[in-house]
Amino acid sequence: MAQIYISLGSNVNKEHYLRQALIALKVHLTEFEHSSVFESEAVGFAGNNFYNSVVGAQTQIPLTELCQLLKQIERDNGRTDNDKKFSPRTLDLDLLFYDDVICDTPAQLPRDEITKNAFVLQPLAEIAPDFYHPTAKQTIAQLWDAYNNPKQKLWKVEFTNP
């Protein structure tokens, strides 16, 4: 079983699409843990605020198939393959870690934005403080403690898991 972490984000009908993602992910993953949901301003473009969270889970799904599954869940929830990188989205599912795998394909692992964006790092630190980042050579808690970007503000929101 691989330990995985997935970041979830939405800024279009955000509560609905985060729920849909959680329902779909629970069908395929075990030892499922969901962070708090945080709201944050859009980063990289002007748009509605995002809801973001992180899921930790175990899976036997091979890495390539897991990446395909995440893309399919996005498509099933209105995301299209030609959506721009910095644009509103119904659902964004990014694989952050697959055990301690380091690679660029089929996904960048560990995902670069872990150390750059509070909306990824804070919920990740909440559920995986002791997970060791294989390239940063620190735990997630250490990375969060050292994080300093006052421009990125986020706050917890009430969210009931499905």
mmCIF file of N, CA and C in Angstrom, residues 6 12 26 33 39-40 92 104-105 113 117 130 139 144:
data_model
loop_
_atom_site.group_PDB
_atom_site.id
_atom_site.type_symbol
_atom_site.label_atom_id
_atom_site.label_comp_id
_atom_site.label_asym_id
_atom_site.label_seq_id
_atom_site.Cartn_x
_atom_site.Cartn_y
_atom_site.Cartn_z
ATOM 1 N N ILE A 6 -3.290 14.115 -1.548
ATOM 2 C CA ILE A 6 -3.892 14.773 -2.703
ATOM 3 C C ILE A 6 -4.437 16.118 -2.252
ATOM 4 N N VAL A 12 -15.516 27.241 -8.111
ATOM 5 C CA VAL A 12 -16.804 27.296 -8.805
ATOM 6 C C VAL A 12 -17.734 26.325 -8.080
ATOM 7 N N LYS A 26 -13.262 8.404 -1.883
ATOM 8 C CA LYS A 26 -13.519 7.381 -0.862
ATOM 9 C C LYS A 26 -13.853 6.023 -1.473
ATOM 10 N N GLU A 33 -8.188 10.174 5.253
ATOM 11 C CA GLU A 33 -8.181 11.278 6.219
ATOM 12 C C GLU A 33 -8.302 12.581 5.448
ATOM 13 N N GLU A 39 -10.407 28.498 3.059
ATOM 14 C CA GLU A 39 -10.731 29.408 1.956
ATOM 15 C C GLU A 39 -9.543 30.326 1.753
ATOM 16 N N SER A 40 -9.237 30.607 0.494
ATOM 17 C CA SER A 40 -8.129 31.498 0.176
ATOM 18 C C SER A 40 -8.445 32.271 -1.095
ATOM 19 N N ASP A 92 -9.946 20.788 -8.843
ATOM 20 C CA ASP A 92 -8.529 20.602 -9.117
ATOM 21 C C ASP A 92 -8.012 19.580 -8.115
ATOM 22 N N ASP A 104 9.035 13.136 -12.487
ATOM 23 C CA ASP A 104 8.373 14.206 -13.236
ATOM 24 C C ASP A 104 7.201 13.694 -14.056
ATOM 25 N N THR A 105 7.161 12.385 -14.322
ATOM 26 C CA THR A 105 6.027 11.827 -15.048
ATOM 27 C C THR A 105 5.609 10.525 -14.357
ATOM 28 N N GLU A 113 4.409 22.829 -5.646
ATOM 29 C CA GLU A 113 3.640 23.852 -4.934
ATOM 30 C C GLU A 113 3.476 23.561 -3.440
ATOM 31 N N ASN A 117 2.847 27.229 -1.545
ATOM 32 C CA ASN A 117 1.496 27.729 -1.333
ATOM 33 C C ASN A 117 0.917 27.300 0.011
ATOM 34 N N ASP A 130 4.283 14.756 10.383
ATOM 35 C CA ASP A 130 5.522 13.983 10.478
ATOM 36 C C ASP A 130 5.956 13.351 9.157
ATOM 37 N N THR A 139 10.361 17.523 7.617
ATOM 38 C CA THR A 139 8.977 17.078 7.791
ATOM 39 C C THR A 139 8.044 18.192 7.316
ATOM 40 N N TRP A 144 6.047 23.856 7.340
ATOM 41 C CA TRP A 144 4.996 24.814 7.677
ATOM 42 C C TRP A 144 5.492 25.837 8.702
#
